[in-house]
mmCIF file of C-alpha atoms in Angstrom:
data_model
loop_
_atom_site.group_PDB
_atom_site.id
_atom_site.type_symbol
_atom_site.label_atom_id
_atom_site.label_comp_id
_atom_site.label_asym_id
_atom_site.label_seq_id
_atom_site.Cartn_x
_atom_site.Cartn_y
_atom_site.Cartn_z
ATOM 1 C CA VAL D 1121 184.865 -119.040 15.270
ATOM 2 C CA GLN D 1122 187.632 -120.150 13.374
ATOM 3 C CA MET D 1123 188.491 -123.024 15.678
ATOM 4 C CA LEU D 1124 184.494 -123.868 15.895
ATOM 5 C CA ALA D 1125 183.842 -124.214 12.240
ATOM 6 C CA ILE D 1126 183.596 -127.061 10.123
ATOM 7 C CA ALA D 1127 185.889 -126.632 7.266
ATOM 8 C CA PRO D 1128 185.214 -128.596 3.861
ATOM 9 C CA ASN D 1129 186.633 -131.844 3.369
ATOM 10 C CA LYS D 1130 187.569 -132.083 6.727
ATOM 11 C CA GLU D 1131 184.128 -132.602 8.506
ATOM 12 C CA ALA D 1132 185.364 -135.493 10.907
ATOM 13 C CA GLU D 1133 188.534 -134.011 11.683
ATOM 14 C CA CYS D 1134 186.375 -130.616 12.855
ATOM 15 C CA ARG D 1135 184.131 -132.534 14.420
ATOM 16 C CA ASP D 1136 186.086 -134.417 16.656
ATOM 17 C CA THR D 1137 187.852 -130.811 17.728
ATOM 18 C CA ILE D 1138 184.829 -129.322 18.335
ATOM 19 C CA LYS D 1139 183.529 -132.057 20.398
ATOM 20 C CA LYS D 1140 186.692 -131.998 22.559
ATOM 21 C CA ILE D 1141 186.504 -128.504 23.259
ATOM 22 C CA CYS D 1142 183.191 -128.681 24.073
ATOM 23 C CA ASP D 1143 184.017 -131.852 26.984
ATOM 24 C CA SER D 1144 186.906 -129.451 28.231
ATOM 25 C CA PHE D 1145 184.549 -126.827 28.701
ATOM 26 C CA GLY D 1146 181.696 -129.730 30.387
ATOM 27 C CA VAL D 1147 184.468 -129.727 33.104
ATOM 28 C CA SER D 1148 185.591 -126.279 33.561
ATOM 29 C CA PRO D 1149 184.925 -124.049 36.882
ATOM 30 C CA ILE D 1150 183.066 -121.964 34.350
ATOM 31 C CA ALA D 1151 180.690 -124.435 33.186
ATOM 32 C CA ARG D 1152 179.881 -125.591 36.632
ATOM 33 C CA GLU D 1153 179.119 -122.010 37.805
ATOM 34 C CA VAL D 1154 176.549 -121.684 34.831
ATOM 35 C CA MET D 1155 175.276 -125.148 35.941
ATOM 36 C CA GLU D 1156 174.987 -123.972 39.959
ATOM 37 C CA VAL D 1157 173.087 -120.338 38.740
ATOM 38 C CA ALA D 1158 170.784 -122.375 35.862
ATOM 39 C CA ASN D 1159 169.644 -124.822 38.360
ATOM 40 C CA SER D 1160 169.429 -122.661 41.791
ATOM 41 C CA GLY D 1161 166.855 -120.181 40.182
ATOM 42 C CA LYS D 1162 168.917 -117.061 40.588
ATOM 43 C CA ASN D 1163 168.361 -114.593 37.600
ATOM 44 C CA VAL D 1164 170.745 -115.285 35.022
ATOM 45 C CA GLU D 1165 170.830 -111.479 33.838
ATOM 46 C CA GLU D 1166 172.103 -110.616 36.971
ATOM 47 C CA HIS D 1167 175.206 -112.843 36.526
ATOM 48 C CA TYR D 1168 175.850 -112.636 32.892
ATOM 49 C CA PHE D 1169 173.898 -109.697 31.166
ATOM 50 C CA LEU D 1170 175.712 -105.824 31.366
ATOM 51 C CA GLN D 1171 173.929 -104.278 34.466
ATOM 52 C CA PRO D 1172 173.214 -100.219 34.439
ATOM 53 C CA MET D 1173 176.299 -98.116 35.378
ATOM 54 C CA GLU D 1174 175.984 -95.436 38.105
ATOM 55 C CA GLY D 1175 176.269 -92.216 36.633
ATOM 56 C CA VAL D 1176 174.737 -93.467 33.259
ATOM 57 C CA SER D 1177 172.649 -90.577 31.669
ATOM 58 C CA ARG D 1178 169.278 -91.352 30.437
ATOM 59 C CA THR D 1179 170.447 -91.824 27.314
ATOM 60 C CA GLY D 1180 172.108 -94.810 27.962
ATOM 61 C CA TYR D 1181 175.253 -94.348 26.985
ATOM 62 C CA ARG D 1182 177.959 -95.717 29.337
ATOM 63 C CA SER D 1183 180.700 -92.827 28.258
ATOM 64 C CA THR D 1184 180.562 -88.855 27.810
ATOM 65 C CA TRP D 1185 180.199 -87.290 24.974
ATOM 66 C CA TRP D 1186 184.179 -86.744 25.114
ATOM 67 C CA THR D 1187 185.164 -89.938 25.947
ATOM 68 C CA GLN D 1188 183.376 -91.142 22.976
ATOM 69 C CA PHE D 1189 184.512 -88.831 20.487
ATOM 70 C CA TYR D 1190 187.974 -89.454 21.219
ATOM 71 C CA TYR D 1191 187.892 -93.220 21.207
ATOM 72 C CA VAL D 1192 186.172 -92.949 17.870
ATOM 73 C CA LEU D 1193 188.742 -90.344 16.667
ATOM 74 C CA TRP D 1194 191.689 -92.627 17.840
ATOM 75 C CA ARG D 1195 190.313 -95.217 16.274
ATOM 76 C CA SER D 1196 189.363 -93.503 13.081
ATOM 77 C CA TRP D 1197 193.384 -92.557 13.477
ATOM 78 C CA LEU D 1198 194.649 -95.627 13.596
ATOM 79 C CA THR D 1199 192.699 -96.675 10.395
ATOM 80 C CA VAL D 1200 194.330 -93.978 8.092
ATOM 81 C CA LEU D 1201 198.136 -94.974 9.993
ATOM 82 C CA LYS D 1202 197.551 -98.662 8.806
ATOM 83 C CA ASP D 1203 197.426 -97.623 5.587
ATOM 84 C CA PRO D 1204 200.341 -95.714 4.789
ATOM 85 C CA MET D 1205 200.725 -96.510 1.293
ATOM 86 C CA LEU D 1206 197.195 -95.523 0.351
ATOM 87 C CA VAL D 1207 198.546 -91.956 1.355
ATOM 88 C CA LYS D 1208 201.796 -92.036 -0.467
ATOM 89 C CA VAL D 1209 199.464 -93.131 -3.701
ATOM 90 C CA ARG D 1210 197.169 -90.292 -3.372
ATOM 91 C CA LEU D 1211 199.853 -87.698 -2.709
ATOM 92 C CA LEU D 1212 201.922 -89.471 -5.670
ATOM 93 C CA GLN D 1213 199.007 -89.127 -7.543
ATOM 94 C CA THR D 1214 197.900 -85.758 -6.862
ATOM 95 C CA ALA D 1215 201.510 -84.667 -7.817
ATOM 96 C CA MET D 1216 201.683 -86.547 -11.374
ATOM 97 C CA VAL D 1217 198.465 -84.891 -12.117
ATOM 98 C CA ALA D 1218 199.721 -81.674 -11.372
ATOM 99 C CA ILE D 1219 202.882 -81.954 -13.237
ATOM 100 C CA LEU D 1220 200.754 -82.842 -16.070
ATOM 101 C CA ILE D 1221 198.277 -79.459 -15.494
ATOM 102 C CA GLY D 1222 201.452 -77.904 -15.192
ATOM 103 C CA SER D 1223 203.168 -79.251 -18.401
ATOM 104 C CA ILE D 1224 200.148 -78.512 -20.505
ATOM 105 C CA TYR D 1225 199.407 -74.660 -19.362
ATOM 106 C CA PHE D 1226 203.197 -73.939 -18.261
ATOM 107 C CA GLY D 1227 204.539 -70.517 -18.389
ATOM 108 C CA GLN D 1228 201.609 -68.565 -19.689
ATOM 109 C CA ARG D 1229 201.465 -65.227 -20.220
ATOM 110 C CA LEU D 1230 199.086 -62.205 -19.586
ATOM 111 C CA ASP D 1231 197.493 -61.660 -23.443
ATOM 112 C CA GLN D 1232 194.508 -62.793 -24.431
ATOM 113 C CA ASP D 1233 195.456 -66.456 -24.657
ATOM 114 C CA GLY D 1234 196.994 -66.481 -22.080
ATOM 115 C CA VAL D 1235 193.808 -65.493 -20.261
ATOM 116 C CA MET D 1236 191.971 -67.792 -21.388
ATOM 117 C CA ASN D 1237 194.255 -70.891 -21.115
ATOM 118 C CA ILE D 1238 194.583 -69.533 -17.258
ATOM 119 C CA ASN D 1239 190.730 -69.604 -17.403
ATOM 120 C CA GLY D 1240 190.948 -73.564 -18.409
ATOM 121 C CA ALA D 1241 193.473 -73.995 -15.870
ATOM 122 C CA MET D 1242 191.385 -72.606 -13.229
ATOM 123 C CA PHE D 1243 188.609 -75.138 -14.005
ATOM 124 C CA LEU D 1244 191.386 -78.257 -13.978
ATOM 125 C CA PHE D 1245 191.911 -76.815 -10.446
ATOM 126 C CA LEU D 1246 188.067 -77.400 -9.498
ATOM 127 C CA THR D 1247 187.617 -80.367 -11.478
ATOM 128 C CA ASN D 1248 190.676 -82.194 -10.019
ATOM 129 C CA MET D 1249 189.993 -81.186 -6.249
ATOM 130 C CA THR D 1250 186.039 -81.956 -6.817
ATOM 131 C CA PHE D 1251 186.424 -85.557 -7.960
ATOM 132 C CA GLN D 1252 189.741 -86.393 -6.299
ATOM 133 C CA ASN D 1253 188.114 -85.875 -3.141
ATOM 134 C CA VAL D 1254 184.611 -86.684 -3.434
ATOM 135 C CA PHE D 1255 185.261 -90.481 -5.004
ATOM 136 C CA ALA D 1256 188.374 -90.818 -2.155
ATOM 137 C CA VAL D 1257 185.570 -90.737 0.811
ATOM 138 C CA ILE D 1258 182.009 -91.850 -1.344
ATOM 139 C CA ASN D 1259 182.284 -95.426 -0.074
ATOM 140 C CA VAL D 1260 183.652 -94.112 3.793
ATOM 141 C CA PHE D 1261 180.540 -94.606 5.461
ATOM 142 C CA SER D 1262 178.612 -96.888 3.211
ATOM 143 C CA ALA D 1263 181.244 -99.564 3.483
ATOM 144 C CA GLU D 1264 180.852 -99.006 7.700
ATOM 145 C CA LEU D 1265 177.562 -99.047 7.552
ATOM 146 C CA PRO D 1266 176.633 -102.678 9.059
ATOM 147 C CA VAL D 1267 179.141 -102.183 11.851
ATOM 148 C CA PHE D 1268 178.108 -98.518 12.655
ATOM 149 C CA LEU D 1269 174.617 -99.649 13.038
ATOM 150 C CA ARG D 1270 175.393 -102.488 15.405
ATOM 151 C CA GLU D 1271 177.679 -100.478 17.545
ATOM 152 C CA LYS D 1272 174.993 -97.326 17.208
ATOM 153 C CA ARG D 1273 172.166 -100.296 18.899
ATOM 154 C CA SER D 1274 174.743 -101.319 21.231
ATOM 155 C CA ARG D 1275 174.682 -97.787 22.627
ATOM 156 C CA LEU D 1276 178.538 -97.581 22.221
ATOM 157 C CA PHE D 1277 178.605 -93.734 20.782
ATOM 158 C CA ARG D 1278 176.404 -90.958 19.550
ATOM 159 C CA VAL D 1279 176.088 -90.484 15.917
ATOM 160 C CA ASP D 1280 177.843 -86.820 15.752
ATOM 161 C CA THR D 1281 180.827 -88.582 17.754
ATOM 162 C CA TYR D 1282 181.123 -90.770 14.879
ATOM 163 C CA PHE D 1283 181.072 -88.277 12.367
ATOM 164 C CA LEU D 1284 183.380 -85.763 13.725
ATOM 165 C CA GLY D 1285 185.599 -88.450 14.583
ATOM 166 C CA LYS D 1286 185.617 -90.066 10.991
ATOM 167 C CA THR D 1287 185.755 -86.831 9.185
ATOM 168 C CA ILE D 1288 188.148 -85.183 11.611
ATOM 169 C CA ALA D 1289 190.995 -87.933 11.543
ATOM 170 C CA GLU D 1290 190.996 -87.394 7.787
ATOM 171 C CA VAL D 1291 191.444 -83.692 7.560
ATOM 172 C CA PRO D 1292 195.513 -84.082 7.636
ATOM 173 C CA LEU D 1293 195.099 -85.673 4.269
ATOM 174 C CA PHE D 1294 192.651 -83.557 2.678
ATOM 175 C CA LEU D 1295 194.920 -80.496 3.576
ATOM 176 C CA ALA D 1296 198.311 -82.037 1.972
ATOM 177 C CA VAL D 1297 196.224 -82.873 -1.408
ATOM 178 C CA PRO D 1298 195.701 -79.162 -1.996
ATOM 179 C CA PHE D 1299 198.679 -78.324 -0.645
ATOM 180 C CA VAL D 1300 200.668 -80.434 -3.321
ATOM 181 C CA PHE D 1301 198.899 -79.987 -5.883
ATOM 182 C CA THR D 1302 198.584 -75.941 -5.818
ATOM 183 C CA SER D 1303 202.009 -75.774 -4.838
ATOM 184 C CA ILE D 1304 203.441 -77.612 -7.939
ATOM 185 C CA THR D 1305 200.777 -76.002 -10.359
ATOM 186 C CA TYR D 1306 201.265 -72.328 -9.466
ATOM 187 C CA PRO D 1307 204.563 -71.611 -10.446
ATOM 188 C CA MET D 1308 204.767 -74.024 -13.395
ATOM 189 C CA ILE D 1309 201.788 -72.286 -15.165
ATOM 190 C CA GLY D 1310 203.026 -68.718 -14.139
ATOM 191 C CA LEU D 1311 200.268 -67.281 -12.065
ATOM 192 C CA LYS D 1312 200.583 -64.131 -9.995
ATOM 193 C CA SER D 1313 203.889 -63.994 -8.344
ATOM 194 C CA GLY D 1314 204.150 -63.271 -4.490
ATOM 195 C CA ALA D 1315 203.110 -65.169 -1.140
ATOM 196 C CA VAL D 1316 200.070 -63.356 -0.503
ATOM 197 C CA HIS D 1317 198.689 -64.335 -3.752
ATOM 198 C CA TYR D 1318 199.726 -67.823 -3.558
ATOM 199 C CA LEU D 1319 198.417 -68.374 -0.083
ATOM 200 C CA THR D 1320 195.562 -66.944 -1.369
ATOM 201 C CA ALA D 1321 195.033 -69.289 -4.321
ATOM 202 C CA LEU D 1322 196.089 -72.072 -1.828
ATOM 203 C CA MET D 1323 193.044 -71.047 0.579
ATOM 204 C CA ILE D 1324 190.527 -71.773 -1.923
ATOM 205 C CA VAL D 1325 191.694 -74.777 -3.228
ATOM 206 C CA VAL D 1326 191.890 -76.279 0.310
ATOM 207 C CA LEU D 1327 188.466 -74.819 0.543
ATOM 208 C CA VAL D 1328 186.983 -75.976 -2.376
ATOM 209 C CA ALA D 1329 188.459 -79.676 -1.608
ATOM 210 C CA ASN D 1330 187.166 -79.455 1.921
ATOM 211 C CA VAL D 1331 183.544 -78.576 0.487
ATOM 212 C CA ALA D 1332 184.009 -81.723 -2.051
ATOM 213 C CA THR D 1333 184.758 -83.870 0.706
ATOM 214 C CA SER D 1334 181.546 -83.158 2.648
ATOM 215 C CA PHE D 1335 179.751 -83.596 -0.359
ATOM 216 C CA GLY D 1336 181.377 -86.782 -0.826
ATOM 217 C CA TYR D 1337 180.354 -87.724 3.306
ATOM 218 C CA LEU D 1338 176.783 -86.255 2.022
ATOM 219 C CA ILE D 1339 176.686 -89.318 -0.755
ATOM 220 C CA SER D 1340 178.060 -91.580 1.552
ATOM 221 C CA CYS D 1341 175.819 -91.268 4.066
ATOM 222 C CA ALA D 1342 172.570 -91.070 2.068
ATOM 223 C CA SER D 1343 173.773 -94.262 0.559
ATOM 224 C CA SER D 1344 172.990 -97.685 1.697
ATOM 225 C CA SER D 1345 175.557 -99.323 -0.111
ATOM 226 C CA VAL D 1346 179.104 -98.478 -2.052
ATOM 227 C CA SER D 1347 177.600 -99.178 -5.239
ATOM 228 C CA MET D 1348 174.943 -97.332 -5.099
ATOM 229 C CA ALA D 1349 176.988 -94.078 -3.781
ATOM 230 C CA LEU D 1350 179.169 -94.400 -6.631
ATOM 231 C CA SER D 1351 176.280 -94.393 -8.993
ATOM 232 C CA VAL D 1352 175.016 -91.350 -7.694
ATOM 233 C CA GLY D 1353 178.041 -89.241 -7.155
ATOM 234 C CA PRO D 1354 178.586 -88.028 -10.756
ATOM 235 C CA PRO D 1355 175.257 -87.316 -11.882
ATOM 236 C CA VAL D 1356 175.102 -84.866 -8.733
ATOM 237 C CA ILE D 1357 178.468 -83.527 -9.109
ATOM 238 C CA ILE D 1358 178.444 -82.129 -12.454
ATOM 239 C CA PRO D 1359 175.373 -79.383 -12.253
ATOM 240 C CA PHE D 1360 177.559 -78.314 -9.446
ATOM 241 C CA LEU D 1361 180.603 -77.779 -11.665
ATOM 242 C CA ILE D 1362 178.582 -76.283 -14.562
#
């Protein structure tokens, strides 16, 4: 596309380049083959269009469900790996917020004031995990909607394989974020000591984070654009927090 595009202020030079490319193609073996097929009256679709493959299901997909799921998952995982800075920033952001909350509610005791403060800290656990994870994924599907629709119409993969592949590829990050957050704030606030109590709290925070992520996916799927998803998100989330 870049070679055949006409750049501003370089129209003459670009047209000369395009003419050379077209002339070179005109004398190539592929061009002669195309002309032979066109002049012979043969079925052009038979030569230049994808033909039905043996064993293709009635749905029209050229690969099995597992093959589609594997490649969508692999592509989504590569997308996550290609942006390591984003992962580092999210973990650093989580750690900084956790230290801030832990510093504000540091060393609570089990008296009347301490119980009220711990109650407030629990609510901050919820709000932080909810908003952080919802807005982390709220643009995932709406941003890729044109590509998804094109590939779906081409019968490359099903909707369920695409959705599962995208979500599972990001599960490790959505397990790491609540782990970092809980591991920092739990001892700083002075919540009940003991491995069982810590793991119980961690499990609940992980569930909250992943429910919030799923809710973000719902908003993203239901929105036609990123701006609409960002506008719809907060008003829908706040009633659940209340």
